[in-house]
Amino acid sequence: MAKRKIDWNEDKLKKWIQEGRGQGEGKDYKPWLTVQDFPSKGRVSRVFGWKTKRIHHFFTDSETRYFYLLEWEDDVLDIREHYPLFHCEEVIQNKAGLNFDLFKDKDTGTPYILSTSFLITLKKPNGKIAYVARSLKTDYELERKTALERLEIERRYWQSQNIDWGIVTQKEIPVVKAKNIEWVHSSLYPADERGFTDEEVDYYCNAFVEKLAGNSTSIRNFTTQFDRLFNLDTGSGVYIFKRLIALKRIMVDMNKKIDLNDSTQSIEIINHSLTERVRVL
């Protein structure tokens, strides 16, 4: 993340804590940092989450893409971005060699609250809940002494909490898959945003899957024919196609850019109910 200047003092710290930043879970969580806090130094994003039903804040493309990958995973229950490391010096048991003074405001002496890019809540196969923390960094950041010092503080903080922590760089993010998830993501927003009732969109999803079986035209032609058959606005068939992918009722190769010119025969129909998938989200 690019370096950003923010006035920081005890009053600002208390104000942010009173606002509930870095607290709560699911839809009630408030990230420690938001895109409104800093002048833009790059492409920021605000994305409504499937799992949390709240707006998420991201400062880089890598953060946004990693978020989409987390949204796609069924075992991910909650995603808390920019999670603060409160009371670092008290929590970390092994402080040897750490220089906390590097992370204090030079003018006021107030310690900055460091944050980890993502704290992720997982449901394990045995039904138990687990947490993992991940820091998103670019390659060049890993060459900076201050960045490495910060990462070591993060590592020891999460180690003291017995929570798995790791670094993710842009090279480890499958960009095509993340962009495919981004392309279908908004299709799971409330159906009334597309002018449908929930009952209508469920009906069209079922009809789409029915007519898809055994079809051998292009996806583009199929969705166009679907619009005509049901007298829908242009693009409705593509919306239903996206929604079915997002619901995982149909499967395409997510590691390859989704192309509407591909054959419908490249689509696999998944045999599980719509209601089951919605409940998971």
C-alpha atoms as one frame of an Amber mdcrd trajectory, in Angstrom:
protein
   0.000   0.000   0.000   1.280   3.464  -0.831   2.252   5.620   2.121  -0.551
   7.962   3.147  -0.471  10.884   5.541  -3.066  11.136   8.285  -3.104  13.388
  11.347  -2.844  11.038  14.312  -3.185  11.718  18.014  -4.880  10.339  21.122
  -8.144  12.148  20.360  -8.287  10.633  16.878  -7.520   7.191  18.297 -10.298
   7.461  20.889 -12.739   8.772  18.276 -12.130   5.819  15.937 -12.528   3.326
  18.768 -15.766   5.017  19.865 -17.000   4.736  16.255 -16.640   0.972  16.613
 -13.821   0.613  14.126 -12.137  -2.773  14.153 -14.989  -4.192  16.199 -17.905
  -6.525  15.490 -18.389  -9.449  13.137 -20.256 -10.093   9.894 -22.459  -7.189
   8.833 -21.694  -5.386  12.100 -17.919  -5.239  11.580 -16.372  -1.855  10.851
 -12.905  -1.916   9.248 -10.178   0.028  11.004  -9.372   1.836   7.757 -11.823
   3.009   5.086 -11.336   4.532   1.657 -12.584   7.878   3.008  -9.705   8.144
   5.474  -6.957   8.950   2.977  -6.459  10.927  -0.227  -6.578   8.434  -3.091
  -3.125   7.209  -4.131  -4.420   4.454  -6.392  -7.538   2.577  -7.355  -9.706
   2.021  -4.284 -12.796  -0.178  -4.176 -15.979  -0.472  -2.150 -17.692  -3.830
  -2.608 -20.893  -5.182  -1.090 -20.137  -8.617   0.359 -22.119 -11.792  -0.291
 -21.225 -13.265   3.076 -21.265 -10.190   5.303 -24.017  -8.104   3.667 -21.948
  -4.950   4.202 -19.622  -2.700   2.221 -15.942  -3.732   2.217 -13.121  -1.214
   1.705  -9.970  -1.932  -0.322  -6.977   0.196  -1.267  -5.401  -1.966  -3.982
  -6.449  -4.265  -6.814  -4.719  -7.141  -5.024  -6.831  -6.651  -1.913  -9.999
  -6.532  -4.002  -9.095  -9.622  -5.996  -8.153 -11.591  -2.896 -11.511 -10.625
  -1.404 -13.338 -12.054  -4.434 -11.414 -15.317  -4.039 -12.503 -15.483  -0.392
 -16.115 -14.788  -1.347 -16.014 -17.792  -3.676 -14.942 -20.277  -1.010 -17.836
 -22.017   0.753 -15.852 -22.633   3.941 -15.238 -18.892   4.430 -17.878 -17.535
   6.807 -16.667 -14.010   7.504 -14.145 -11.577   6.008 -12.837  -8.688   8.103
 -10.555  -6.372   6.165  -8.014  -3.976   7.746  -8.286  -5.736  11.089  -6.546
  -3.733  13.848  -3.840  -5.120  16.087  -4.990  -3.514  19.323  -2.592  -3.494
  22.319   0.286  -4.885  20.269   2.953  -4.446  22.911   0.812  -6.159  25.541
  -0.324  -9.044  23.306   3.067  -9.946  21.831   4.875 -12.233  24.231   8.288
 -12.195  22.548   9.258  -8.550  21.979  12.969  -9.169  21.424  14.358  -7.091
  18.567  11.092  -5.256  17.804  11.152  -1.479  17.428   7.644  -0.222  18.198
   8.863   3.389  18.071   8.933   3.141  14.271   5.138   3.086  14.349   4.427
   6.204  16.374   3.392   9.596  15.053   6.517  11.776  14.908   4.653  14.889
  16.040   2.363  13.524  18.772   4.103  10.305  19.815   0.783   8.462  19.572
   1.252   4.833  18.484  -0.326   3.937  15.156  -2.696   1.001  15.249  -1.244
  -1.502  12.812  -3.692  -3.627  10.864  -3.680  -6.924   8.991  -5.262  -6.962
   5.530  -7.696  -9.788   6.298  -8.919 -11.749   9.297 -10.880 -14.676   7.884
 -13.363 -16.904   9.701 -13.468 -20.480   8.402 -15.747 -23.431   8.982 -13.595
 -26.553   9.151 -14.748 -29.972   7.879 -15.409 -31.063  11.479 -17.785 -28.116
  11.919 -15.464 -26.141  14.191 -14.623 -22.480  13.605 -11.064 -21.388  12.831
  -9.411 -18.046  12.067  -6.597 -17.184   9.678  -4.930 -13.810   9.119  -3.410
 -12.734   5.805  -1.331  -9.672   4.904  -1.413  -8.520   1.278   1.918  -7.089
   0.156   3.646  -6.333  -3.132   7.064  -7.785  -3.890   8.811  -4.435  -3.587
   7.340  -3.832  -0.118   9.096  -6.985   1.086  12.416  -5.299   0.332  11.777
  -2.377   2.690  13.173  -2.530   6.208  10.190  -0.767   7.814   7.732  -3.053
   6.015   9.628  -6.115   7.213   9.643  -4.753  10.770   5.883  -4.264  10.567
   5.350  -7.756   9.203   7.395  -9.239  12.021   5.169  -7.438  14.525   2.119
  -8.852  12.741   3.599 -12.339  12.733   4.335 -12.312  16.448   0.964 -10.736
  17.262  -0.958 -13.519  15.553   1.433 -16.134  16.893   0.620 -14.920  20.407
  -3.080 -15.337  19.538  -2.472 -18.870  18.155  -3.885 -17.768  14.800  -2.367
 -18.837  11.487  -0.828 -15.846   9.675   0.796 -15.499   6.272   1.808 -13.074
   3.531   0.129 -13.027   0.115   1.758 -11.207  -2.815   0.185 -10.273  -6.140
   2.005 -13.191  -7.773   0.013 -15.666  -5.683  -3.390 -14.312  -6.739  -4.994
 -16.004  -9.791  -6.102 -12.819 -11.549  -8.327 -14.475 -14.170 -10.307 -16.380
 -11.542 -10.667 -13.260  -9.394 -11.921 -11.256 -12.388 -14.408 -13.996 -13.270
 -15.782 -13.904  -9.729 -15.949 -10.111  -9.932 -17.906 -10.426 -13.213 -20.620
 -12.589 -11.615 -20.489 -11.021  -8.147 -23.227  -8.402  -8.439 -25.695 -11.024
  -9.727 -26.299 -12.135  -6.121 -27.335  -8.686  -4.996 -31.080  -8.349  -4.253
 -33.132  -9.355  -7.315 -35.207  -6.170  -7.210 -32.138  -4.254  -8.373 -32.708
  -6.022 -11.717 -36.482  -5.467 -11.640 -37.307  -9.034 -10.554 -39.004 -10.426
  -7.484 -37.248 -13.263  -5.682 -39.872 -15.677  -7.009 -39.361 -14.492 -10.575
 -35.598 -14.794 -10.501 -35.868 -18.298  -9.005 -38.281 -19.274 -11.782 -35.982
 -17.963 -14.518 -32.974 -19.689 -12.946 -34.812 -23.017 -13.005 -36.019 -22.417
 -16.567 -32.492 -21.518 -17.705 -31.062 -24.767 -16.324 -33.910 -26.807 -17.860
 -33.390 -25.397 -21.327 -29.607 -25.545 -21.027 -29.604 -29.346 -20.813 -28.620
 -30.802 -24.188 -28.260 -27.384 -25.845 -25.321 -26.868 -28.200 -25.294 -23.229
 -29.291 -23.033 -20.443 -27.996 -23.717 -19.004 -24.566 -24.346 -15.629 -26.204
 -26.971 -17.060 -28.566 -28.567 -19.065 -25.779 -28.977 -16.040 -23.481 -30.347
 -13.933 -26.342 -32.885 -16.657 -27.200 -33.772 -16.910 -23.526 -34.563 -13.175
 -23.393 -36.829 -13.496 -26.452 -38.573 -16.647 -25.225 -39.566 -15.052 -21.924
 -39.958 -11.515 -23.304 -37.264 -10.181 -20.977 -35.159  -7.051 -21.264 -31.953
  -7.507 -23.248 -29.203  -8.802 -20.989 -31.509 -10.606 -18.553 -30.332 -13.998
 -19.812 -26.702 -13.025 -19.164 -27.702 -11.903 -15.676 -29.345 -15.280 -14.997
 -26.240 -17.027 -16.394 -24.037 -15.043 -13.988 -26.358 -15.726 -11.071 -26.331
 -19.470 -11.689 -22.518 -19.445 -11.732 -22.441 -17.426  -8.500 -24.919 -19.858
  -6.918 -22.786 -22.746  -8.228 -25.787 -24.339  -9.879 -23.781 -24.392 -13.081
 -20.015 -24.666 -13.422 -17.603 -23.155 -15.909 -13.810 -23.141 -15.888 -13.154
 -20.235 -13.505  -9.435 -20.301 -14.287 -10.165 -19.314 -17.883 -11.758 -15.991
 -18.837 -15.490 -16.520 -19.198 -16.355 -16.012 -22.866 -19.964 -15.739 -24.029
 -18.857 -17.069 -27.411 -18.025 -20.439 -25.830 -20.417 -23.314 -26.392 -23.125
 -24.092 -23.871 -21.640 -27.587 -23.872 -18.739 -26.177 -21.857 -21.177 -25.584
 -18.977 -21.684 -28.277 -16.354 -25.034 -28.419 -14.559 -24.623 -29.052 -10.823
 -27.274 -31.182  -9.156 -28.120 -29.364  -5.952 -30.938 -27.025  -5.035 -30.969
 -23.256  -5.277 -32.218 -22.886  -1.700 -29.285 -24.839  -0.283 -26.774 -22.525
  -1.959 -28.537 -19.348  -0.856 -28.581 -20.575   2.740 -24.800 -21.037   2.705
 -24.348 -17.387   1.715
